[in-house]
GROMACS .gro file of N, CA, C and O in nm:
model
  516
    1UNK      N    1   0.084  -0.116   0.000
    1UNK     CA    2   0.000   0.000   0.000
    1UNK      C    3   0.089   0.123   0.000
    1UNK      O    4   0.205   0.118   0.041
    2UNK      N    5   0.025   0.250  -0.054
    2UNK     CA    6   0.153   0.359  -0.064
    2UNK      C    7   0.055   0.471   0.025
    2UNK      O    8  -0.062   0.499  -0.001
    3UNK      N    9   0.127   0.518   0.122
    3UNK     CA   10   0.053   0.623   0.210
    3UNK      C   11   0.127   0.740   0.168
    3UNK      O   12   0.244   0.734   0.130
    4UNK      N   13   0.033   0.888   0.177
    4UNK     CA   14   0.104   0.980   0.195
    4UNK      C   15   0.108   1.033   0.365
    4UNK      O   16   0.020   1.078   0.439
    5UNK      N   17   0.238   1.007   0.384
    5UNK     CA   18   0.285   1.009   0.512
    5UNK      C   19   0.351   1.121   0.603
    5UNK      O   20   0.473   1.110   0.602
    6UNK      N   21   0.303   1.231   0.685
    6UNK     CA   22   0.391   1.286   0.773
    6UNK      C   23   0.477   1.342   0.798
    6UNK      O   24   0.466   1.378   0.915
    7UNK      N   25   0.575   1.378   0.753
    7UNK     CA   26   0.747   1.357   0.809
    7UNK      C   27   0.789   1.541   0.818
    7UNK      O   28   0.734   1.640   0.769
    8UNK      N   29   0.919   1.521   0.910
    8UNK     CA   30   0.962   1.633   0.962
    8UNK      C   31   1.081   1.676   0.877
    8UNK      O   32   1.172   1.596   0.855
    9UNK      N   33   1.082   1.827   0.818
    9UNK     CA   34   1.200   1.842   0.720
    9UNK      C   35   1.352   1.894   0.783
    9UNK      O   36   1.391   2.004   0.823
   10UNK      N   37   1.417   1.761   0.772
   10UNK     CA   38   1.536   1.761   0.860
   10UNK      C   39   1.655   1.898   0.804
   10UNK      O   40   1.701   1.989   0.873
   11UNK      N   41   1.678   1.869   0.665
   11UNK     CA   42   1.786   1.962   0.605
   11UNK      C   43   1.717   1.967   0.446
   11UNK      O   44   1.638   1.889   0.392
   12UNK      N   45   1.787   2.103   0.390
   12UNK     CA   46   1.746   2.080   0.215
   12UNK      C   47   1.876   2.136   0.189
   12UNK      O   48   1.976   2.192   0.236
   13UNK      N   49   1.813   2.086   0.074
   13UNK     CA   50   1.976   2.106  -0.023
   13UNK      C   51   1.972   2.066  -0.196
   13UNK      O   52   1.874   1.992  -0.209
   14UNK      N   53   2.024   2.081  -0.301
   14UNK     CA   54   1.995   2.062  -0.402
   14UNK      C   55   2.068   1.976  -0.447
   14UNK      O   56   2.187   1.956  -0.424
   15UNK      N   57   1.968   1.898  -0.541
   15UNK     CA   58   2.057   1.758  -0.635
   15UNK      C   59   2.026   1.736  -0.787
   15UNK      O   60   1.923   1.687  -0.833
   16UNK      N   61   2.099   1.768  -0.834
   16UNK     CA   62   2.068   1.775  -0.994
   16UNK      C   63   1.974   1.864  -1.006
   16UNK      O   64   1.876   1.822  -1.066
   17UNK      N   65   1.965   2.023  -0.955
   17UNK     CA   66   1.910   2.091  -1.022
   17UNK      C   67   1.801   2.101  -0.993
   17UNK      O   68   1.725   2.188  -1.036
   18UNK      N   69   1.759   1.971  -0.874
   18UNK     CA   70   1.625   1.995  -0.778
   18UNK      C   71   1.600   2.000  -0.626
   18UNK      O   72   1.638   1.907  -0.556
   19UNK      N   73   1.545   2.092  -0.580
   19UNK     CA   74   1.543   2.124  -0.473
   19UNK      C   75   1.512   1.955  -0.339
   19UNK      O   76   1.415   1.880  -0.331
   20UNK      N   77   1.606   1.955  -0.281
   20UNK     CA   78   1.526   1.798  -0.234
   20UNK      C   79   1.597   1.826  -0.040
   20UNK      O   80   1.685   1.900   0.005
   21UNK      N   81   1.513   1.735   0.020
   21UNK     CA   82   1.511   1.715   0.152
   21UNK      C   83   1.526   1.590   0.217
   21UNK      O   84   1.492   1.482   0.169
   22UNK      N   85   1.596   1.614   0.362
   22UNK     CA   86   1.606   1.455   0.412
   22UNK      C   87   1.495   1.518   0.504
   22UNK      O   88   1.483   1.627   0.560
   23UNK      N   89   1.403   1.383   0.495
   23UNK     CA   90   1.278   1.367   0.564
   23UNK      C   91   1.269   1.328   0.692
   23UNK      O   92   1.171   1.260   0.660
   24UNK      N   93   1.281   1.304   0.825
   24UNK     CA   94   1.205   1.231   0.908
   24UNK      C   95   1.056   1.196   0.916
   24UNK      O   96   0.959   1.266   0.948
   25UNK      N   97   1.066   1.057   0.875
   25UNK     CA   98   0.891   0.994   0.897
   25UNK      C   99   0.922   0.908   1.039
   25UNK      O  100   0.968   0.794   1.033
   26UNK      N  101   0.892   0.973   1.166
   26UNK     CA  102   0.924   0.901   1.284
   26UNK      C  103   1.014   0.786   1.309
   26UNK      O  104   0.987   0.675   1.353
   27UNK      N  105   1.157   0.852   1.259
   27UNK     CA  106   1.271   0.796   1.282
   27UNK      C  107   1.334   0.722   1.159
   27UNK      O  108   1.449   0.681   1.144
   28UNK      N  109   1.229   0.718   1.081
   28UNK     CA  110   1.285   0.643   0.898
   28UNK      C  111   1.289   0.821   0.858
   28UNK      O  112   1.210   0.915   0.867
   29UNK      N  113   1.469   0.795   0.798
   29UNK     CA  114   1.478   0.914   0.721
   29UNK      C  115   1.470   0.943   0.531
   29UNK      O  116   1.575   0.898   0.484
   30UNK      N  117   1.422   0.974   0.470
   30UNK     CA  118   1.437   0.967   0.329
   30UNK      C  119   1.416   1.066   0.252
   30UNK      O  120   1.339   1.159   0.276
   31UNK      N  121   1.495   1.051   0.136
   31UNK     CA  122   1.513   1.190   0.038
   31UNK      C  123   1.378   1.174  -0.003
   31UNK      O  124   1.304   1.076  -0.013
   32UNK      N  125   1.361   1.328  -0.032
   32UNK     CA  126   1.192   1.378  -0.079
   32UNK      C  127   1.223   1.524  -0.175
   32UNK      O  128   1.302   1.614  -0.147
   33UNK      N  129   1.135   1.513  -0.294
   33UNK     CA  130   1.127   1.598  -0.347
   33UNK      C  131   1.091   1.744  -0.370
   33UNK      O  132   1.002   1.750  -0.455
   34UNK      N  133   1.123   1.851  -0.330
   34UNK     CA  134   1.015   1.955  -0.229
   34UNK      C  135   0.999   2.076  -0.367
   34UNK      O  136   0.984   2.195  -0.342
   35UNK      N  137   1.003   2.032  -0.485
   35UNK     CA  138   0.955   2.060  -0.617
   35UNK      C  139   0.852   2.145  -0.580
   35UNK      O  140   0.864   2.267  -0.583
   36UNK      N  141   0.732   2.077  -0.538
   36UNK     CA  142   0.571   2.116  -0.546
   36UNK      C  143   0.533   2.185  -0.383
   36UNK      O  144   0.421   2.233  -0.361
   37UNK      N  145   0.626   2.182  -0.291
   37UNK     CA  146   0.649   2.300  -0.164
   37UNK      C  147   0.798   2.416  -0.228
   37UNK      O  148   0.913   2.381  -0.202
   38UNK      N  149   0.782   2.491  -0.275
   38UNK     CA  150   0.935   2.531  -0.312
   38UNK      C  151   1.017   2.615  -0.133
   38UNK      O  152   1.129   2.628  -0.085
   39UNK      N  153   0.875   2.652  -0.093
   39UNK     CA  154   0.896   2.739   0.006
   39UNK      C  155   0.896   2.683   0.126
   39UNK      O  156   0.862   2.773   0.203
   40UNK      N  157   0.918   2.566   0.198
   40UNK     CA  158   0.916   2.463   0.294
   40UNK      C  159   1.027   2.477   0.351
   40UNK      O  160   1.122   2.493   0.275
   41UNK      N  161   1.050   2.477   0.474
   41UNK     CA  162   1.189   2.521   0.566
   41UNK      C  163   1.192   2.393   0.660
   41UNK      O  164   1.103   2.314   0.689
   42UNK      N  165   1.320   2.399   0.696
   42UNK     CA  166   1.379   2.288   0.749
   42UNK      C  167   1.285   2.317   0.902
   42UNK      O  168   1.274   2.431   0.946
   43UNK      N  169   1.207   2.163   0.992
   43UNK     CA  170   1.148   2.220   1.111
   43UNK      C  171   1.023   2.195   1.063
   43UNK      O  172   0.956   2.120   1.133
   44UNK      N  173   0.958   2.248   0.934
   44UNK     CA  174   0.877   2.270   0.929
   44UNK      C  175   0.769   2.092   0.870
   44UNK      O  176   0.844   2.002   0.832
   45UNK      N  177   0.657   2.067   0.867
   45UNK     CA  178   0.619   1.910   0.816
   45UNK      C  179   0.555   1.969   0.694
   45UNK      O  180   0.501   2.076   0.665
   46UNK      N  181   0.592   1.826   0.619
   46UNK     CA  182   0.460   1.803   0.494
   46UNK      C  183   0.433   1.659   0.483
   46UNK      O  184   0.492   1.562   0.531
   47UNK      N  185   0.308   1.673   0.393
   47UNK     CA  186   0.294   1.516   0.370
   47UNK      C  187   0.331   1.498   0.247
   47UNK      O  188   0.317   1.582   0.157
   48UNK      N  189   0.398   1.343   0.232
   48UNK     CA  190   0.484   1.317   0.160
   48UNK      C  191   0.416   1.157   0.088
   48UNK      O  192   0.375   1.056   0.145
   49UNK      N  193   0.428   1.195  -0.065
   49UNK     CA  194   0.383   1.072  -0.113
   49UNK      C  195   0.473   1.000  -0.242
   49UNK      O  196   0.494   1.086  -0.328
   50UNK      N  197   0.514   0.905  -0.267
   50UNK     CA  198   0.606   0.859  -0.327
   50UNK      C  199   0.753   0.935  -0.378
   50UNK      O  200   0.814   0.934  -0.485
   51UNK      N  201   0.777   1.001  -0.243
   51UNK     CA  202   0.883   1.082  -0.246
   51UNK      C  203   0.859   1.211  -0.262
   51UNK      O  204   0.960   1.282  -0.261
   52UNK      N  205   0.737   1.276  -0.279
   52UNK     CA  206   0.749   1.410  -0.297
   52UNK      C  207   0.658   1.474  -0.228
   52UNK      O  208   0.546   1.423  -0.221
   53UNK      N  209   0.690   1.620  -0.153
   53UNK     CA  210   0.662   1.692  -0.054
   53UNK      C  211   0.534   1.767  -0.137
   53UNK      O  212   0.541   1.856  -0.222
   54UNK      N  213   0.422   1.702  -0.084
   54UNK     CA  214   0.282   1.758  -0.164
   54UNK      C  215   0.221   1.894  -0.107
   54UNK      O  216   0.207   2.001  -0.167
   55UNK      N  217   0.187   1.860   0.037
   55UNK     CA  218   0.140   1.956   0.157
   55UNK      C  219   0.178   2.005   0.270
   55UNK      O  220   0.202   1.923   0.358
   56UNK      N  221   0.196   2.156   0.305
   56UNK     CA  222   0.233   2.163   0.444
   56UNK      C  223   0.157   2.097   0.528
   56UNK      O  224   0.067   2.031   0.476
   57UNK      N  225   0.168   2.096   0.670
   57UNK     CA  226   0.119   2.024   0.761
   57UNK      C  227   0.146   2.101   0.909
   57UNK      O  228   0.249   2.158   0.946
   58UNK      N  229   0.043   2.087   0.968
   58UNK     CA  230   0.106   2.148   1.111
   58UNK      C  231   0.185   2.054   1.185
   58UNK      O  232   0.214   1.950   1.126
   59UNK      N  233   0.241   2.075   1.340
   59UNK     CA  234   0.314   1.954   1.343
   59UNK      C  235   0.215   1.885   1.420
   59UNK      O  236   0.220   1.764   1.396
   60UNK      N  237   0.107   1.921   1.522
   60UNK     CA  238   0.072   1.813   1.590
   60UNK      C  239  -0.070   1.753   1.511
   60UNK      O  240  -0.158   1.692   1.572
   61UNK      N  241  -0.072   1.778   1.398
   61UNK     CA  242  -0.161   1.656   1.320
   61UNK      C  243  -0.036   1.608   1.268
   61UNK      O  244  -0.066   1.499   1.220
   62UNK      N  245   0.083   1.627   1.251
   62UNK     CA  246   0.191   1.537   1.213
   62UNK      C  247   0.176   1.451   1.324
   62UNK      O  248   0.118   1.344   1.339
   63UNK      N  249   0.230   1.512   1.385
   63UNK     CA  250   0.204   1.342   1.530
   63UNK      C  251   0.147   1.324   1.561
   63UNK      O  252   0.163   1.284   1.676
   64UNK      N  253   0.031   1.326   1.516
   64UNK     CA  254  -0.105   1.229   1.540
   64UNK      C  255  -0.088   1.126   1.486
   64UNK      O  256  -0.088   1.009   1.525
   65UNK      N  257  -0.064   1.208   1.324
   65UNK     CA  258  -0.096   1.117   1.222
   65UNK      C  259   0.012   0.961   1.227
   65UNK      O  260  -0.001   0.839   1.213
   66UNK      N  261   0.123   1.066   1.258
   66UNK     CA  262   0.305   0.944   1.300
   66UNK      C  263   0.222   0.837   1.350
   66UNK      O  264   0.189   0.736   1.288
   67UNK      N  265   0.178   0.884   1.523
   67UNK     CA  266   0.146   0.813   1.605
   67UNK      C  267   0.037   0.707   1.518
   67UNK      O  268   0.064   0.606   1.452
   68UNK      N  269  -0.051   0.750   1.537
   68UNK     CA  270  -0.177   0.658   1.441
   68UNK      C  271  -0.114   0.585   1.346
   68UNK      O  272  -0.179   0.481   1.331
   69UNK      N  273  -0.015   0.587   1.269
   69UNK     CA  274   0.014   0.485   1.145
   69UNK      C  275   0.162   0.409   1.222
   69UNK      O  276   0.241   0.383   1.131
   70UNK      N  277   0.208   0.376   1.332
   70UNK     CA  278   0.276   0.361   1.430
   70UNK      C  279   0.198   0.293   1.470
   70UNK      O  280   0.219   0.185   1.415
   71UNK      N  281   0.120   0.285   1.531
   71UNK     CA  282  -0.012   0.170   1.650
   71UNK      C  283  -0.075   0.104   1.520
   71UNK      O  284  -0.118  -0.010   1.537
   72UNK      N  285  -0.085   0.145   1.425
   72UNK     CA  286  -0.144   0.043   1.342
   72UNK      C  287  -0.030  -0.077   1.194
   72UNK      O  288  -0.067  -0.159   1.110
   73UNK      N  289   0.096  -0.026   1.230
   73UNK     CA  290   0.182  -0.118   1.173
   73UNK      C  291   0.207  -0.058   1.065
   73UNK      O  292   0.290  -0.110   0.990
   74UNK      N  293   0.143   0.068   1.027
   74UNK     CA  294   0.182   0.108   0.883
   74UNK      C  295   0.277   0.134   0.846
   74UNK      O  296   0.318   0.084   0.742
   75UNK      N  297   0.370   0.251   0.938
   75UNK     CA  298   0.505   0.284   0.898
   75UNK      C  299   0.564   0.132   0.856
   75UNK      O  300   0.587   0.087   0.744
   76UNK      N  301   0.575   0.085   0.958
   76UNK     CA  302   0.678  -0.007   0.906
   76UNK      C  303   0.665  -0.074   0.796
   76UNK      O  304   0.763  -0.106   0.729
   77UNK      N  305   0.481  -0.118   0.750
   77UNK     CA  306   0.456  -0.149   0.625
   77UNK      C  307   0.511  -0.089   0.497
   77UNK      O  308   0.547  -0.144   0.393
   78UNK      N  309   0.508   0.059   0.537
   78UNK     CA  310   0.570   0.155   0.390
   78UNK      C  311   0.731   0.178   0.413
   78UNK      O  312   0.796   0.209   0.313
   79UNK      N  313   0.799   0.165   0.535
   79UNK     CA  314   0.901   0.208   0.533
   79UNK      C  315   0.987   0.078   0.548
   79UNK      O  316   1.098   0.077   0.493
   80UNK      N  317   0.951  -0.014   0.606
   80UNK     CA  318   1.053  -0.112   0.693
   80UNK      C  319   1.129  -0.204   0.536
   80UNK      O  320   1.100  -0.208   0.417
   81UNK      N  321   1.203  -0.247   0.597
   81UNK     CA  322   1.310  -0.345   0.483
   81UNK      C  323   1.209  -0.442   0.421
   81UNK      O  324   1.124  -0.504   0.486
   82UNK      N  325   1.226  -0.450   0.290
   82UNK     CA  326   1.128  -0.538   0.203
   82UNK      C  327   1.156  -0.648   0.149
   82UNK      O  328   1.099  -0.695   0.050
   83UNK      N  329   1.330  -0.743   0.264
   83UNK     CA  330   1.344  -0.843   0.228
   83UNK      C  331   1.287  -0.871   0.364
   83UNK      O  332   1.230  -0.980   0.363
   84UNK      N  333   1.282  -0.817   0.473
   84UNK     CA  334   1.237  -0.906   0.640
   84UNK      C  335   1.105  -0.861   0.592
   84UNK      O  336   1.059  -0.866   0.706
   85UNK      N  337   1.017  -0.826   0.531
   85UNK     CA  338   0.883  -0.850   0.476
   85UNK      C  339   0.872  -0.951   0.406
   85UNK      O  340   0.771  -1.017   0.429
   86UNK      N  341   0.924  -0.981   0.344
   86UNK     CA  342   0.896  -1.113   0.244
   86UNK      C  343   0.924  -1.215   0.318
   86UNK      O  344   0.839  -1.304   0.306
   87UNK      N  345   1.024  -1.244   0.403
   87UNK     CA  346   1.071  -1.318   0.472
   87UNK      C  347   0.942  -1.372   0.565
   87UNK      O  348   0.905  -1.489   0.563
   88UNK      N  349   0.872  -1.251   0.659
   88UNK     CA  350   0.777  -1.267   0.739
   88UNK      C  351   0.652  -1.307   0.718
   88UNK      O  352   0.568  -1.363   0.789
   89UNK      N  353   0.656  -1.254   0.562
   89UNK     CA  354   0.535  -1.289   0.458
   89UNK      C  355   0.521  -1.446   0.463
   89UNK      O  356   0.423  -1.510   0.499
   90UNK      N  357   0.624  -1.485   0.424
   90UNK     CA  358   0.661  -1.661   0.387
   90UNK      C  359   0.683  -1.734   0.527
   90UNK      O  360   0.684  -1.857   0.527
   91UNK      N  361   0.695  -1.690   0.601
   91UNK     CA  362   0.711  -1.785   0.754
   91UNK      C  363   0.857  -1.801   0.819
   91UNK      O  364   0.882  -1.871   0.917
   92UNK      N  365   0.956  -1.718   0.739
   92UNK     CA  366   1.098  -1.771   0.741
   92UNK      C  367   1.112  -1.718   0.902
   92UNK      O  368   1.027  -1.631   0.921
   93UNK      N  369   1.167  -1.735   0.986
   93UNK     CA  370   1.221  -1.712   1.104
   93UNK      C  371   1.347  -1.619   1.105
   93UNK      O  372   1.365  -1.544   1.201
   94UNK      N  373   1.409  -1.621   1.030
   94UNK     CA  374   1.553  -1.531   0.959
   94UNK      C  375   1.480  -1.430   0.826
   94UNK      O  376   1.390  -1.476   0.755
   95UNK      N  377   1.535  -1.289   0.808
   95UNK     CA  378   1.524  -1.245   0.717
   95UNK      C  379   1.610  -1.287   0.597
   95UNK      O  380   1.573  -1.269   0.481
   96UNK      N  381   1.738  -1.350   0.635
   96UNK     CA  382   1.853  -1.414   0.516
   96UNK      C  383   1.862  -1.547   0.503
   96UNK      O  384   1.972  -1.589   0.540
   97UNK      N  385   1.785  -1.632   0.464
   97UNK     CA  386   1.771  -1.758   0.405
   97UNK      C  387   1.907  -1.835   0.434
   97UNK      O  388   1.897  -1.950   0.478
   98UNK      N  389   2.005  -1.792   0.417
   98UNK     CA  390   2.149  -1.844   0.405
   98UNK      C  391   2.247  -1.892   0.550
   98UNK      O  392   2.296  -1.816   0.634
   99UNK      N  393   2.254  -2.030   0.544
   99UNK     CA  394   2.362  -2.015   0.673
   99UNK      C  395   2.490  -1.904   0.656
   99UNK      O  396   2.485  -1.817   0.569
  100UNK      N  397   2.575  -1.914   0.726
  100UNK     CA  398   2.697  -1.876   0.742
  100UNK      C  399   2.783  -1.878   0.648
  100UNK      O  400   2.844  -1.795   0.582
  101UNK      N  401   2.773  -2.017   0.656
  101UNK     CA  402   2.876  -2.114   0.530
  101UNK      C  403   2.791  -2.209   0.452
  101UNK      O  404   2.697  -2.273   0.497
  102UNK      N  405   2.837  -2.211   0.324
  102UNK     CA  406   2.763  -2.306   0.241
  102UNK      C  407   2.768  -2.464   0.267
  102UNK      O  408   2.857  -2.528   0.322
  103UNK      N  409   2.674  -2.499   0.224
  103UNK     CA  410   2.653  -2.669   0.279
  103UNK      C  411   2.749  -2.735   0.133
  103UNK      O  412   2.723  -2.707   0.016
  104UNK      N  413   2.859  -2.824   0.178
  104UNK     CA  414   2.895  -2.853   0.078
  104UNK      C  415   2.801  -2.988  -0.047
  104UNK      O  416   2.716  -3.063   0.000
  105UNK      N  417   2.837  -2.993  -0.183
  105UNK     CA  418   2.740  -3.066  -0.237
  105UNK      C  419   2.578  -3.031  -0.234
  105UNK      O  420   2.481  -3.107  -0.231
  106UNK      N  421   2.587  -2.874  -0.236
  106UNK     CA  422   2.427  -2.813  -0.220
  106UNK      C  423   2.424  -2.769  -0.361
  106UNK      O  424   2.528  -2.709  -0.387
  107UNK      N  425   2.325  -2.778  -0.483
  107UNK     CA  426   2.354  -2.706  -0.575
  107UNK      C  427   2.290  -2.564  -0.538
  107UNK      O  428   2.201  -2.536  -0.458
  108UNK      N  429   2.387  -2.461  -0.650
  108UNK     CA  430   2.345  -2.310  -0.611
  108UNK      C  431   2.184  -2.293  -0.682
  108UNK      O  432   2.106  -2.377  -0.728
  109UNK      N  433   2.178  -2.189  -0.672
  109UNK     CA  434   2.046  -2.152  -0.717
  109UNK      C  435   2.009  -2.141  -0.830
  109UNK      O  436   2.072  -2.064  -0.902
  110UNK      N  437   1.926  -2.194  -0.869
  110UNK     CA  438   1.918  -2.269  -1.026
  110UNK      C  439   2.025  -2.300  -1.080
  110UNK      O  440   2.079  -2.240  -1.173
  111UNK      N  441   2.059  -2.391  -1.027
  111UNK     CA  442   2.141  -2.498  -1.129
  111UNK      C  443   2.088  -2.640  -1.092
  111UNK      O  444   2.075  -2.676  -0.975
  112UNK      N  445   2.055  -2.729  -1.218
  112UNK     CA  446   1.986  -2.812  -1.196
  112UNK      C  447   2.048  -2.944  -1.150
  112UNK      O  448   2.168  -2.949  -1.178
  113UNK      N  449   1.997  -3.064  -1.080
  113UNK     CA  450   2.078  -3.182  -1.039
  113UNK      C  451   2.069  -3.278  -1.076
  113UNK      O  452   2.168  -3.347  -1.056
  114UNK      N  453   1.950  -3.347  -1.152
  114UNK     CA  454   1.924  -3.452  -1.245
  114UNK      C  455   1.952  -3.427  -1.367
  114UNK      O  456   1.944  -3.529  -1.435
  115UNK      N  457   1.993  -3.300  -1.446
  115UNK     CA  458   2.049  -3.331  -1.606
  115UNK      C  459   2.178  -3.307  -1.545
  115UNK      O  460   2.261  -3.325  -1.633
  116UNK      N  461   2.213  -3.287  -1.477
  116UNK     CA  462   2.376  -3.293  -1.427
  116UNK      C  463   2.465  -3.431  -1.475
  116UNK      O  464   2.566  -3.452  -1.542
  117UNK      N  465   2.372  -3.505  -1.402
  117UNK     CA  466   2.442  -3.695  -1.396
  117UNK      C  467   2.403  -3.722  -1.592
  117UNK      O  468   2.479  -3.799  -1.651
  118UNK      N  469   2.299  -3.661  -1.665
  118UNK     CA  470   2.335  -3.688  -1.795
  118UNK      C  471   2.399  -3.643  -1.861
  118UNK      O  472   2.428  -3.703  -1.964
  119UNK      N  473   2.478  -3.460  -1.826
  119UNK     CA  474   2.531  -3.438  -1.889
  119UNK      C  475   2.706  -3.522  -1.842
  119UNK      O  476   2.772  -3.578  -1.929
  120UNK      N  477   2.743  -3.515  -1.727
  120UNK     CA  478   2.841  -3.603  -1.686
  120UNK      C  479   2.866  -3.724  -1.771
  120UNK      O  480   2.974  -3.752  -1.824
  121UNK      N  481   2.762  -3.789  -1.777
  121UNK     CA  482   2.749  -3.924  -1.856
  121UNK      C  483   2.767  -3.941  -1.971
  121UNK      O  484   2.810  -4.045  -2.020
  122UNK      N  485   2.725  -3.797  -2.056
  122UNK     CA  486   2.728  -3.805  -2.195
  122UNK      C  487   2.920  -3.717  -2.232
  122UNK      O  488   2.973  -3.705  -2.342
  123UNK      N  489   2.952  -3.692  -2.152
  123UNK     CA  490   3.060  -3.658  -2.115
  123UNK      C  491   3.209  -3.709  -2.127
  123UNK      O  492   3.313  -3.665  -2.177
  124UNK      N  493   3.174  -3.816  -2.061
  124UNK     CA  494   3.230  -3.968  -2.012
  124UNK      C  495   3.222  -4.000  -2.162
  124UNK      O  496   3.327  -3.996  -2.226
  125UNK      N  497   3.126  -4.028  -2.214
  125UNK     CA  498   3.100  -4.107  -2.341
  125UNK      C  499   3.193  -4.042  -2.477
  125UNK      O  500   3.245  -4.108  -2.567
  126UNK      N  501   3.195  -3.912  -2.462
  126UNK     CA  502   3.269  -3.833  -2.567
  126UNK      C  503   3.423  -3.829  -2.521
  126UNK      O  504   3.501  -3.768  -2.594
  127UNK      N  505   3.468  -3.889  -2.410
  127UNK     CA  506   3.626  -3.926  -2.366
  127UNK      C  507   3.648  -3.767  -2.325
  127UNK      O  508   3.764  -3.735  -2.349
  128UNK      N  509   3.547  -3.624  -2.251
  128UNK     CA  510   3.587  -3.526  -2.197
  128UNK      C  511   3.608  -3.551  -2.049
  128UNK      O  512   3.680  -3.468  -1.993
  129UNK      N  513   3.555  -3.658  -1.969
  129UNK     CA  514   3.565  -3.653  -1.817
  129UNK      C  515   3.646  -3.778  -1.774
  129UNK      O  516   3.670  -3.799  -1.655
   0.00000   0.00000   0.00000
């Protein structure tokens, strides 16, 4: 789901020629586009939707709003890491699938293990193995 979300305008500064900001959305920080606020000061909130600074905002409907999408799991829905989502999605207990060290005799990831032993075989047969 994509929310337009909250956030507090930490610093601005320009990047390629466009005006842009690091955001605080209650502790997730992210660049935002402040194109369509030109006049938005650091301190000050907007709400922010696929990166770009749409509306001012006062601050304490900002932290309402923080708070409210905070008690209901959203931030983290729009902001949090989107491999420990998938992970949590699927049941995994670990966000990284991977031991430490590789299991030896594991094939990697897609590579197949039954045309293996025919190509070996046909291999053998042509005097390459």
């Amino acid at each position: 789901m994509c929310l337009a979300v909250p956030g507090r305008v930490l610093d601005i500064g320009e990047k390629d020629g466009t005006r842009m900001a690091t955001v605080d959305f209650g502790g997730v920080h992210k660049e935002v586009c402040l194109e369509y606020l030109p006049d938005l000061q650091v301190g000050e909130y907007a709400i922010v939707h696929v990166g770009f600074a749409l509306q001012r905002l006062d601050e304490e409907s900002a932290r309402q709003t923080l708070a409210l999408f905070e008690e209901l799991g959203m931030l983290q829905e729009e902001f949090g890491d989107p491999w420990e989502q998938a992970a949590a999605q699927a049941g995994a207990d670990s966000p990284w699938p991977f031991a430490d060290e590789p299991v030896a005799d594991t094939p990697f990831a897609g590579e197949a293990t039954a045309p293996r032993h025919a190509q070996d075989r046909h291999a053998q047969e042509e005097g390459r193995l």
